[in-house]
Amino acid sequence: MRNFKAIFKRELKSYFESPVAYVFIVIFLLATTGCTFFISKFFENRAATLEPFFVWHPWLYLFLVPAVGMRLWSEERKSGTIELLFTLPVTMEQALVGKFFAAWLFVGIALFMTFPMVITVAYLGSPDYGIIFASYLGSFLLAGAFLAVTCLFSAMSKNQVISFVLSVVACFAMLMLGVGVFTDFLNRFFPVWLSESISAFSFFTHYQGFQRGLIDSRALVYFISIIAFMLAANAVVLERKKSE
Amino acid sequence: MIAVQSLSRHFGTIKAVDDISFNVGKGEILGFLGPNGAGKSTTMKMITTFLAPTSGTASVGGCDIIDQPIEVRARIGYLPESSPSYKDMNVYDFLMFAAEIRGYDGSERIDRVKKIMETCNLKEVAYQQIDTLSKGFRQRVGFAQAFLHDPEYLILDEPTDGLDPNQKQEVRNLIKSMGREKCIILSTHILEEVEAVCTRAIIIGSGKIVADGSPADLKAKSKRHGAVYLELENVDSNEVMTSLEKVQGVDKAEKINAEAPASEEGGKAGNLSRVRVYPMFGKSIAHEIASFVRQKNWKLERFSVEEGDLNEVFYNLTKGGAAR
């Protein structure tokens, strides 16, 4: 636990010691609110709901979360600090989980800073706070899933740009599995039960449940197991790649 | 004690480390010598549990590197090659991080870090980003991190690499002073360093141990070990050579064409004969040569018995294996 804490603290601090953190937060806030007000036409809808706000999250996370996570392991491998880290009395799990949670909390902080949106709808009307809470939870879990994918690809390359591109592609695939166009496409080649089960693995379908105010235990289990699976894969990749 | 048992590591078809075994006890400073790519770093990475061996194992203070890696790491202080550190942190924070993982808390952690910063002369840069430090300081940060928990076992991969001569001397003194109660392995390709610091040296070539012994033992492997170097004035060097070779125990005499030092006062240099006389294996010839020279009444300018040349030993043992 102490090692987890030490690594977690170091990682989180390193975000805020570089300008990246502030750039990220500002871009995230500008992009989310910008999309809500200008593209989704939040005011013209005349509805006290944050749906036009949350609908953008998957698409913004698609680029922003890999940007946050790309350096997690590529940087360690490139600068050789991974040798230092794994010759300190730290287990692979402590290091993986410590880093992952630090980055996740960082995204969480950025997400938390969107709270003026909640105040805005509360001022303008009487929204359903249950839905808002569920949507925030879903958004946070979605960010975690994206981040876990990014961690995995970050361990695969010493080059942050390659990590970023691979992560975006992988995250995009995980997202698109559940989008109508893609399922229709799959239906042409596969029997319905197969394309259905493929799209059941999508980030998108599970995220949508939360947006409707539904905290479904299946979706919770889904996101948590996706994160756990990606981190386990991350451990395998790292074990093979760390000394290269 | 660090006990290495038939440790091997293959990268594809390349045998980076090939069946290496040795023991290092307390109070020993073991120098790892070898050309680049000989397997020094790979061996160290395996002992520090960073790299899994292909076969064989090692134990550090009774803990096996494969079964108890965390215990091994806790006992070792390791300075990786070119001492990597988190460049976006300042020195103090970085050492505090290492101290936290090493298990120190509260005021003890702060005391430890302050003490080690003093030992390693890092106080003046405590709050500077590691990124902005010179190579020498960065190396010291690496040292501080390795010595922080006062480990019984130290593994230093090219500790003096990139330091200036004064800093090198400092580091050597530091290592020597610690060597008495610790067990140290250091790698280097600077031969003088081995002579200056190490109590024992292992030469690795192409992943195998090609020599193991004290620096003096290794030098004894040199052809020049026990050779006598003579400078004689106003003699016919060819005559000297032939007569010297008849002395008992002498293997052969060799004329040395030193680049005639132009600065020496006129004429004298021209009359000076420089000769190196090699003994037969295991023979001592200093006395014989000395009395022979006296008997011949040659005018002796210089007479020295050579200890042997580590460079030559190194070259002979590792050439051919240099490119892996």
Coordinates of C-alpha atoms in Angstrom, one line a residue:
Chain A
M1 CA 0.0 0.0 0.0
R2 CA 2.8 2.4 0.8
N3 CA 4.5 1.7 -2.5
F4 CA 1.2 2.2 -4.3
K5 CA 0.8 5.5 -2.4
A6 CA 4.4 6.6 -3.2
I7 CA 4.0 5.9 -6.9
F8 CA 0.6 7.4 -7.1
K9 CA 1.7 10.6 -5.4
R10 CA 4.8 10.9 -7.6
E11 CA 2.8 10.4 -10.8
L12 CA 0.0 12.8 -9.9
K13 CA 2.5 15.4 -8.8
S14 CA 4.4 15.1 -12.0
Y15 CA 1.2 16.0 -14.0
F16 CA 0.9 19.2 -12.1
E17 CA 4.5 20.0 -12.3
S18 CA 4.5 20.3 -16.0
P19 CA 2.3 22.6 -18.1
V20 CA 0.6 19.6 -19.7
A21 CA -1.8 19.3 -16.8
Y22 CA -3.1 22.9 -17.2
V23 CA -3.2 22.7 -21.0
F24 CA -5.2 19.5 -20.7
I25 CA -7.7 20.8 -18.2
V26 CA -8.2 24.1 -20.1
I27 CA -8.7 22.2 -23.4
F28 CA -11.0 19.7 -21.8
L29 CA -13.2 22.4 -20.2
L30 CA -13.3 24.5 -23.4
A31 CA -14.1 21.6 -25.6
T32 CA -16.8 20.1 -23.4
T33 CA -18.6 23.4 -22.8
G34 CA -18.0 24.6 -26.3
C35 CA -19.5 21.5 -27.8
T36 CA -22.4 21.7 -25.4
F37 CA -23.3 25.3 -26.1
F38 CA -22.4 25.8 -29.7
I39 CA -22.9 22.5 -31.4
S40 CA -25.5 20.9 -29.2
K41 CA -27.2 24.3 -28.8
F42 CA -27.8 23.9 -25.0
F43 CA -29.9 27.0 -24.7
E44 CA -32.0 26.5 -27.7
N45 CA -33.1 23.1 -26.5
R46 CA -34.8 24.7 -23.5
A47 CA -34.4 21.6 -21.4
A48 CA -32.8 21.3 -18.0
T49 CA -30.7 18.3 -18.8
L50 CA -27.0 17.8 -19.2
E51 CA -27.5 15.2 -22.0
P52 CA -26.1 17.6 -24.6
F53 CA -23.0 17.9 -22.3
F54 CA -22.4 14.2 -21.7
V55 CA -23.0 13.1 -25.2
W56 CA -19.6 14.6 -26.2
H57 CA -17.5 13.0 -23.6
P58 CA -16.7 9.8 -25.5
W59 CA -15.5 11.7 -28.5
L60 CA -13.4 14.2 -26.5
Y61 CA -11.9 11.4 -24.3
L62 CA -11.0 9.6 -27.5
F63 CA -8.2 12.2 -28.0
L64 CA -7.7 13.7 -24.6
V65 CA -7.3 10.5 -22.5
P66 CA -4.6 9.0 -24.7
A67 CA -2.8 12.4 -24.5
V68 CA -2.8 12.1 -20.7
G69 CA -1.8 8.5 -20.6
M70 CA 0.6 8.1 -23.5
R71 CA 3.7 9.0 -21.4
L72 CA 2.9 6.7 -18.5
W73 CA 5.2 3.9 -19.6
S74 CA 6.8 5.1 -22.8
E75 CA 8.5 7.9 -20.9
E76 CA 9.8 5.5 -18.3
R77 CA 11.1 3.2 -20.9
K78 CA 12.7 5.9 -23.0
S79 CA 14.5 7.7 -20.1
G80 CA 15.5 4.4 -18.5
T81 CA 13.8 5.2 -15.2
I82 CA 11.9 2.0 -15.6
E83 CA 15.2 0.3 -14.6
L84 CA 15.3 2.4 -11.5
L85 CA 11.6 1.8 -10.7
F86 CA 11.8 -2.0 -11.0
T87 CA 15.0 -2.3 -9.0
L88 CA 13.4 -0.5 -6.1
P89 CA 11.4 -2.9 -3.9
V90 CA 8.2 -2.3 -5.8
T91 CA 6.0 -5.0 -7.4
M92 CA 4.7 -4.8 -10.9
E93 CA 1.1 -4.5 -9.6
Q94 CA 1.9 -1.6 -7.3
A95 CA 3.6 0.3 -10.0
L96 CA 0.8 -0.4 -12.6
V97 CA -2.1 0.4 -10.3
G98 CA -0.3 3.4 -8.8
K99 CA 0.3 5.0 -12.1
F100 CA -3.1 4.1 -13.5
F101 CA -5.0 5.6 -10.6
A102 CA -2.9 8.7 -10.6
A103 CA -3.8 9.4 -14.2
W104 CA -7.4 8.4 -13.6
L105 CA -7.7 10.8 -10.7
F106 CA -6.1 13.5 -12.9
V107 CA -8.8 13.0 -15.5
G108 CA -11.3 12.9 -12.7
I109 CA -10.1 16.3 -11.5
A110 CA -10.7 17.7 -14.9
L111 CA -14.1 16.2 -15.0
F112 CA -14.9 17.6 -11.6
M113 CA -14.1 21.0 -12.8
T114 CA -17.1 20.9 -15.2
F115 CA -19.3 21.4 -12.1
P116 CA -20.4 24.9 -13.3
M117 CA -22.5 23.0 -15.9
V118 CA -24.4 21.4 -13.1
I119 CA -24.9 24.8 -11.4
T120 CA -26.1 26.3 -14.8
V121 CA -28.8 23.7 -15.3
A122 CA -29.8 23.9 -11.6
Y123 CA -30.2 27.7 -12.0
L124 CA -32.1 27.4 -15.3
G125 CA -34.5 24.7 -14.3
S126 CA -34.9 21.7 -12.1
P127 CA -32.8 18.8 -13.6
D128 CA -32.9 15.2 -12.4
Y129 CA -29.8 15.0 -10.2
G130 CA -29.9 11.2 -10.2
I131 CA -29.3 11.2 -14.0
I132 CA -26.6 13.8 -13.6
F133 CA -24.8 11.7 -10.9
A134 CA -25.1 8.6 -13.0
S135 CA -23.8 10.4 -16.1
Y136 CA -20.8 11.7 -14.2
L137 CA -20.1 8.2 -12.9
G138 CA -20.4 6.7 -16.4
S139 CA -18.2 9.4 -17.8
F140 CA -15.6 8.7 -15.1
L141 CA -15.7 5.0 -15.7
L142 CA -15.5 5.5 -19.5
A143 CA -12.4 7.7 -19.0
G144 CA -10.9 4.9 -16.8
A145 CA -11.5 2.4 -19.6
F146 CA -9.9 4.6 -22.2
L147 CA -7.0 5.2 -19.9
A148 CA -6.5 1.5 -19.3
V149 CA -6.3 1.0 -23.0
T150 CA -3.8 3.8 -23.3
C151 CA -1.7 2.4 -20.5
L152 CA -1.4 -0.9 -22.4
F153 CA -0.3 0.9 -25.6
S154 CA 2.0 3.2 -23.7
A155 CA 3.9 0.1 -22.6
M156 CA 4.3 -1.1 -26.1
S157 CA 6.3 1.8 -27.5
K158 CA 9.1 4.0 -26.3
N159 CA 7.8 6.7 -28.6
Q160 CA 4.9 8.7 -27.0
V161 CA 3.5 9.6 -30.4
I162 CA 3.2 6.0 -31.5
S163 CA 1.6 5.2 -28.1
F164 CA -0.8 8.0 -28.7
V165 CA -1.8 7.0 -32.2
L166 CA -2.2 3.3 -31.3
S167 CA -4.3 4.2 -28.2
V168 CA -6.6 6.5 -30.2
V169 CA -7.1 3.8 -32.8
A170 CA -7.8 1.1 -30.2
C171 CA -10.1 3.4 -28.2
F172 CA -12.0 4.3 -31.3
A173 CA -12.5 0.7 -32.2
M174 CA -13.7 -0.1 -28.7
L175 CA -16.1 2.8 -29.0
M176 CA -17.4 2.1 -32.5
L177 CA -18.2 -1.6 -31.7
G178 CA -21.5 -0.4 -30.4
V179 CA -22.4 2.4 -32.8
G180 CA -25.3 1.6 -35.2
V181 CA -23.3 2.0 -38.5
F182 CA -20.8 -0.5 -37.4
T183 CA -23.3 -3.0 -36.1
D184 CA -25.1 -2.8 -39.4
F185 CA -21.9 -3.4 -41.2
L186 CA -21.2 -6.5 -39.0
N187 CA -24.7 -7.8 -39.6
R188 CA -23.9 -8.2 -43.2
F189 CA -21.1 -10.7 -42.5
F190 CA -22.0 -12.3 -39.3
P191 CA -25.1 -13.9 -37.8
V192 CA -27.0 -11.5 -35.6
W193 CA -26.0 -13.2 -32.3
L194 CA -22.3 -12.8 -33.1
S195 CA -22.5 -9.1 -34.1
E196 CA -24.7 -8.5 -31.1
S197 CA -22.1 -10.1 -28.8
I198 CA -19.4 -8.1 -30.5
S199 CA -21.2 -4.8 -30.0
A200 CA -21.9 -5.9 -26.4
F201 CA -18.2 -5.2 -25.8
S202 CA -18.5 -1.6 -26.8
F203 CA -17.7 1.2 -24.5
F204 CA -20.5 3.2 -26.2
T205 CA -23.4 0.9 -25.3
H206 CA -22.4 0.7 -21.7
Y207 CA -21.9 4.4 -21.4
Q208 CA -25.3 5.2 -22.8
G209 CA -27.0 3.3 -20.0
F210 CA -25.5 5.7 -17.5
Q211 CA -26.6 8.7 -19.5
R212 CA -30.2 7.5 -19.1
G213 CA -29.6 7.6 -15.3
L214 CA -29.2 3.9 -15.1
I215 CA -26.5 2.6 -12.8
D216 CA -26.6 -1.0 -14.1
S217 CA -24.4 -3.4 -12.2
R218 CA -23.6 -5.1 -15.5
A219 CA -22.2 -1.9 -16.8
L220 CA -20.2 -1.4 -13.6
V221 CA -18.8 -4.9 -13.8
Y222 CA -18.1 -4.4 -17.5
F223 CA -16.0 -1.2 -17.0
I224 CA -14.2 -2.6 -14.0
S225 CA -13.3 -5.8 -15.8
I226 CA -12.2 -4.0 -18.9
I227 CA -9.9 -1.9 -16.8
A228 CA -8.6 -5.0 -14.9
F229 CA -8.1 -6.9 -18.1
M230 CA -6.2 -4.0 -19.8
L231 CA -4.0 -3.6 -16.7
A232 CA -3.3 -7.3 -16.7
A233 CA -2.3 -7.2 -20.3
N234 CA -0.2 -4.1 -19.5
A235 CA 1.7 -6.2 -16.9
V236 CA 2.4 -8.9 -19.5
V237 CA 3.6 -6.4 -22.1
L238 CA 5.7 -4.5 -19.6
E239 CA 7.4 -7.6 -18.3
R240 CA 8.5 -8.5 -21.8
K241 CA 9.3 -5.0 -22.9
K242 CA 10.8 -3.4 -19.9
S243 CA 14.4 -4.2 -20.5
E244 CA 14.4 -3.4 -24.2
Chain B
M1 CA 27.2 -12.6 0.0
I2 CA 26.2 -12.4 -3.6
A3 CA 26.3 -15.9 -5.2
V4 CA 25.9 -16.2 -8.9
Q5 CA 25.3 -19.7 -10.2
S6 CA 25.6 -20.4 -13.9
L7 CA 23.7 -17.4 -14.9
S8 CA 22.8 -17.0 -18.6
R9 CA 20.9 -14.6 -20.7
H10 CA 20.3 -15.0 -24.4
F11 CA 18.8 -12.4 -26.7
G12 CA 17.6 -14.4 -29.6
T13 CA 20.6 -16.4 -30.8
I14 CA 23.1 -14.1 -29.0
K15 CA 24.4 -15.3 -25.8
A16 CA 24.9 -12.0 -23.9
V17 CA 25.8 -13.8 -20.7
D18 CA 26.8 -17.3 -21.0
D19 CA 27.0 -19.5 -17.9
I20 CA 28.6 -17.2 -15.4
S21 CA 29.3 -18.2 -11.8
F22 CA 31.1 -16.3 -9.0
N23 CA 30.7 -15.3 -5.4
V24 CA 31.3 -12.0 -3.8
G25 CA 31.7 -11.7 -0.1
K26 CA 31.5 -8.9 2.4
G27 CA 34.4 -6.5 2.3
E28 CA 35.1 -7.3 -1.3
I29 CA 35.0 -4.7 -4.1
L30 CA 34.6 -6.6 -7.3
G31 CA 35.4 -4.9 -10.5
F32 CA 33.6 -6.1 -13.6
L33 CA 35.8 -5.6 -16.6
G34 CA 35.1 -6.1 -20.2
P35 CA 34.7 -4.5 -23.6
N36 CA 31.4 -2.9 -24.5
G37 CA 28.8 -5.5 -25.1
A38 CA 30.6 -8.2 -23.2
G39 CA 27.7 -8.7 -20.8
K40 CA 28.6 -6.6 -17.8
S41 CA 25.4 -4.6 -17.6
T42 CA 23.3 -7.6 -18.5
T43 CA 24.8 -9.6 -15.6
M44 CA 24.1 -6.7 -13.3
K45 CA 20.6 -6.3 -14.5
M46 CA 20.0 -9.9 -13.7
I47 CA 21.5 -9.7 -10.2
T48 CA 19.3 -6.7 -9.5
T49 CA 16.2 -8.6 -10.7
F50 CA 15.5 -6.2 -13.5
L51 CA 16.1 -8.8 -16.2
A52 CA 15.1 -12.4 -15.8
P53 CA 17.9 -14.9 -16.6
T54 CA 17.4 -17.4 -19.4
S55 CA 18.9 -20.0 -17.1
G56 CA 20.7 -20.2 -13.8
T57 CA 20.1 -18.0 -10.8
A58 CA 21.8 -15.9 -8.2
S59 CA 21.2 -15.1 -4.6
V60 CA 21.8 -11.9 -2.7
G61 CA 22.2 -12.3 1.1
G62 CA 20.5 -15.6 0.9
C63 CA 17.5 -14.4 -1.2
D64 CA 17.0 -15.8 -4.6
I65 CA 16.6 -13.3 -7.4
I66 CA 13.8 -15.3 -9.1
D67 CA 11.8 -16.4 -6.0
Q68 CA 12.3 -13.4 -3.8
P69 CA 12.9 -10.4 -6.1
I70 CA 11.4 -7.8 -3.7
E71 CA 13.7 -9.0 -0.8
V72 CA 16.7 -8.9 -3.1
R73 CA 15.8 -5.3 -4.3
A74 CA 15.4 -4.2 -0.7
R75 CA 18.9 -5.3 0.1
I76 CA 20.6 -3.8 -2.9
G77 CA 21.6 -0.3 -3.8
Y78 CA 21.8 -0.1 -7.5
L79 CA 23.2 2.6 -9.8
P80 CA 22.0 1.8 -13.3
E81 CA 24.1 2.8 -16.3
S82 CA 24.0 6.5 -16.9
S83 CA 22.0 6.9 -13.7
P84 CA 18.5 7.5 -14.9
S85 CA 16.2 9.6 -12.6
Y86 CA 12.9 11.3 -13.0
K87 CA 14.1 14.5 -14.7
D88 CA 11.0 16.5 -14.0
M89 CA 11.5 16.2 -10.3
N90 CA 13.8 18.2 -8.1
V91 CA 16.6 16.4 -6.2
Y92 CA 14.9 16.5 -2.8
D93 CA 11.6 15.2 -4.1
F94 CA 13.2 12.5 -6.0
L95 CA 15.2 11.3 -3.0
M96 CA 12.1 11.6 -0.8
F97 CA 10.3 9.3 -3.3
A98 CA 13.0 6.8 -3.2
A99 CA 13.1 7.0 0.6
E100 CA 9.3 6.5 0.8
I101 CA 9.6 3.3 -1.2
R102 CA 12.6 2.2 0.8
G103 CA 10.3 2.3 3.8
Y104 CA 11.2 5.4 5.7
D105 CA 8.5 7.6 7.2
G106 CA 8.0 11.0 8.8
S107 CA 11.0 12.7 10.2
E108 CA 13.2 9.7 9.6
R109 CA 12.6 10.0 5.9
I110 CA 13.6 13.7 6.0
D111 CA 16.7 13.0 8.1
R112 CA 17.8 10.2 5.8
V113 CA 17.4 12.4 2.7
K114 CA 19.2 15.3 4.3
K115 CA 22.0 13.1 5.4
I116 CA 22.5 11.5 2.0
M117 CA 22.4 14.9 0.3
E118 CA 25.2 16.0 2.6
T119 CA 27.3 12.8 1.9
C120 CA 26.9 13.3 -1.8
N121 CA 27.3 17.0 -1.9
L122 CA 23.9 17.7 -3.2
K123 CA 22.7 20.4 -0.8
E124 CA 23.3 23.3 -3.1
V125 CA 21.1 21.8 -5.8
A126 CA 18.4 20.3 -3.6
Y127 CA 15.6 22.2 -5.1
Q128 CA 16.8 22.2 -8.7
Q129 CA 15.1 20.1 -11.3
I130 CA 17.2 17.1 -12.1
D131 CA 16.8 18.0 -15.8
T132 CA 18.9 21.2 -15.3
L133 CA 21.8 19.5 -13.5
S134 CA 25.2 18.7 -15.0
K135 CA 26.2 15.1 -15.6
G136 CA 28.3 15.0 -12.5
F137 CA 25.4 16.1 -10.3
R138 CA 23.1 13.7 -11.9
Q139 CA 25.5 10.9 -11.3
R140 CA 25.6 12.0 -7.6
V141 CA 21.8 11.9 -7.5
G142 CA 22.0 8.4 -8.7
F143 CA 24.5 7.6 -6.0
A144 CA 22.4 9.2 -3.3
Q145 CA 19.5 7.1 -4.4
A146 CA 21.6 3.9 -4.3
F147 CA 23.1 4.6 -0.9
L148 CA 20.0 6.0 0.7
H149 CA 19.1 3.0 2.7
D150 CA 22.7 2.1 3.6
P151 CA 22.5 -1.2 1.7
E152 CA 24.7 -4.1 2.4
Y153 CA 25.1 -4.8 -1.3
L154 CA 26.0 -2.2 -3.9
I155 CA 25.8 -2.7 -7.6
L156 CA 27.2 0.2 -9.6
D157 CA 27.2 0.2 -13.4
E158 CA 29.9 2.4 -14.6
P159 CA 29.9 4.7 -11.6
T160 CA 32.5 7.1 -12.8
D161 CA 31.3 7.4 -16.4
G162 CA 31.2 11.0 -17.5
L163 CA 32.7 12.5 -14.5
D164 CA 35.7 14.8 -14.5
P165 CA 39.0 13.5 -12.9
N166 CA 38.4 15.2 -9.6
Q167 CA 34.9 13.7 -9.3
K168 CA 36.2 10.3 -10.4
Q169 CA 38.7 10.5 -7.5
E170 CA 35.9 11.5 -5.1
V171 CA 33.7 8.6 -6.2
R172 CA 36.6 6.1 -5.9
N173 CA 37.4 7.3 -2.4
L174 CA 33.7 7.0 -1.5
I175 CA 33.5 3.5 -2.9
K176 CA 36.7 2.5 -1.2
S177 CA 35.6 3.8 2.2
M178 CA 32.4 1.9 2.0
G179 CA 34.0 -1.3 0.7
R180 CA 35.1 -2.4 4.1
E181 CA 31.7 -3.3 5.5
K182 CA 29.8 -3.8 2.2
C183 CA 29.8 -6.1 -0.7
I184 CA 30.3 -4.1 -3.9
I185 CA 30.2 -5.0 -7.6
L186 CA 31.1 -2.2 -10.0
S187 CA 31.6 -2.3 -13.7
T188 CA 34.0 -0.2 -15.6
H189 CA 36.1 -0.2 -18.7
I190 CA 38.7 2.0 -17.1
L191 CA 41.5 -0.3 -16.1
E192 CA 43.2 2.1 -13.7
E193 CA 40.0 2.3 -11.8
V194 CA 40.1 -1.4 -11.1
E195 CA 43.7 -1.1 -9.8
A196 CA 42.8 1.9 -7.7
V197 CA 39.6 0.6 -6.2
C198 CA 38.9 -3.0 -6.5
T199 CA 40.1 -5.9 -4.3
R200 CA 39.2 -8.3 -7.1
A201 CA 38.5 -8.2 -10.8
I202 CA 36.6 -10.3 -13.2
I203 CA 37.1 -9.9 -16.9
I204 CA 34.2 -10.8 -19.1
G205 CA 34.5 -11.4 -22.8
S206 CA 31.6 -12.5 -25.0
G207 CA 29.5 -13.3 -22.0
K208 CA 32.0 -15.6 -20.3
I209 CA 34.4 -15.1 -17.4
V210 CA 37.9 -15.1 -18.9
A211 CA 39.8 -14.1 -15.8
D212 CA 39.1 -13.8 -12.1
G213 CA 41.5 -12.6 -9.4
S214 CA 43.0 -9.6 -7.6
P215 CA 44.3 -6.9 -9.9
A216 CA 47.8 -8.1 -9.0
D217 CA 47.0 -11.6 -10.0
L218 CA 45.7 -10.4 -13.3
K219 CA 48.7 -8.4 -13.9
A220 CA 50.8 -11.4 -13.2
K221 CA 49.3 -12.9 -16.3
S222 CA 51.0 -10.3 -18.3
K223 CA 54.0 -11.2 -20.3
R224 CA 55.7 -8.1 -18.8
H225 CA 55.1 -9.2 -15.2
G226 CA 58.6 -9.4 -13.6
A227 CA 60.2 -8.0 -16.7
V228 CA 63.2 -5.7 -16.2
Y229 CA 63.5 -2.5 -17.9
L230 CA 67.0 -1.1 -18.4
E231 CA 68.4 2.2 -19.7
L232 CA 72.1 1.9 -20.4
E233 CA 74.4 4.6 -21.6
N234 CA 77.2 4.3 -24.2
V235 CA 76.8 0.6 -25.0
D236 CA 76.2 -1.3 -28.2
S237 CA 72.7 -2.3 -27.8
N238 CA 73.0 -5.4 -30.0
E239 CA 75.8 -6.7 -27.9
V240 CA 73.7 -6.0 -24.8
M241 CA 70.8 -7.9 -26.2
T242 CA 72.7 -11.0 -27.0
S243 CA 74.6 -11.1 -23.7
L244 CA 71.5 -10.4 -21.7
E245 CA 69.6 -13.2 -23.3
K246 CA 72.3 -15.6 -22.0
V247 CA 71.5 -14.7 -18.4
Q248 CA 69.8 -17.5 -16.5
G249 CA 66.0 -17.3 -16.4
V250 CA 65.8 -14.8 -19.2
D251 CA 63.4 -15.6 -22.0
K252 CA 64.2 -12.8 -24.4
A253 CA 65.4 -9.3 -24.5
E254 CA 63.7 -6.6 -26.5
K255 CA 65.1 -3.4 -27.7
I256 CA 62.8 -0.5 -27.1
N257 CA 62.7 2.3 -29.6
A258 CA 61.4 5.0 -27.5
E259 CA 60.6 8.1 -29.5
A260 CA 64.0 9.8 -29.0
P261 CA 63.1 12.7 -26.7
A262 CA 64.4 15.7 -28.5
S263 CA 64.5 17.8 -25.4
E264 CA 67.3 15.7 -23.8
E265 CA 70.6 17.4 -23.9
G266 CA 72.5 16.8 -27.1
G267 CA 74.0 13.5 -28.0
K268 CA 73.1 11.7 -24.8
A269 CA 69.8 10.4 -26.1
G270 CA 71.5 8.8 -29.0
N271 CA 73.7 6.8 -26.8
L272 CA 71.0 5.6 -24.6
S273 CA 69.9 2.0 -25.1
R274 CA 66.5 1.0 -23.8
V275 CA 66.0 -2.7 -23.2
R276 CA 63.2 -4.7 -21.7
V277 CA 64.2 -8.2 -20.6
Y278 CA 61.4 -10.8 -20.2
P279 CA 61.7 -13.6 -17.7
M280 CA 60.8 -17.2 -18.5
F281 CA 57.5 -18.0 -17.0
G282 CA 57.5 -17.8 -13.3
K283 CA 61.1 -16.9 -13.0
S284 CA 62.4 -13.9 -11.1
I285 CA 65.4 -12.3 -12.9
A286 CA 65.9 -8.9 -11.2
H287 CA 68.9 -10.0 -9.1
E288 CA 70.6 -11.9 -12.0
I289 CA 70.2 -8.9 -14.3
A290 CA 71.5 -6.5 -11.7
S291 CA 74.6 -8.4 -10.9
F292 CA 75.2 -9.1 -14.6
V293 CA 75.1 -5.4 -15.3
R294 CA 77.5 -4.6 -12.5
Q295 CA 79.8 -7.4 -13.7
K296 CA 79.8 -5.9 -17.2
N297 CA 80.4 -2.5 -15.7
W298 CA 77.7 -0.9 -17.9
K299 CA 76.6 2.6 -17.0
L300 CA 73.1 2.2 -15.8
E301 CA 70.7 5.1 -16.1
R302 CA 67.5 3.4 -15.1
F303 CA 66.5 0.0 -13.7
S304 CA 63.0 -1.1 -13.0
V305 CA 61.0 -4.3 -12.4
E306 CA 57.7 -4.2 -14.1
E307 CA 54.5 -5.4 -12.4
G308 CA 52.8 -6.1 -15.7
D309 CA 50.3 -4.3 -17.7
L310 CA 46.6 -4.7 -17.2
N311 CA 45.9 -3.3 -20.6
E312 CA 47.8 -6.0 -22.2
V313 CA 46.1 -8.7 -20.2
F314 CA 42.8 -7.2 -21.0
Y315 CA 43.5 -7.1 -24.6
N316 CA 44.8 -10.6 -24.8
L317 CA 41.9 -12.0 -22.9
T318 CA 39.1 -10.2 -24.7
K319 CA 40.2 -9.6 -28.2
G320 CA 38.1 -11.4 -30.7
G321 CA 35.3 -11.2 -28.3
A322 CA 35.1 -7.5 -28.5
A323 CA 32.4 -7.5 -31.2
R324 CA 29.5 -9.6 -30.0

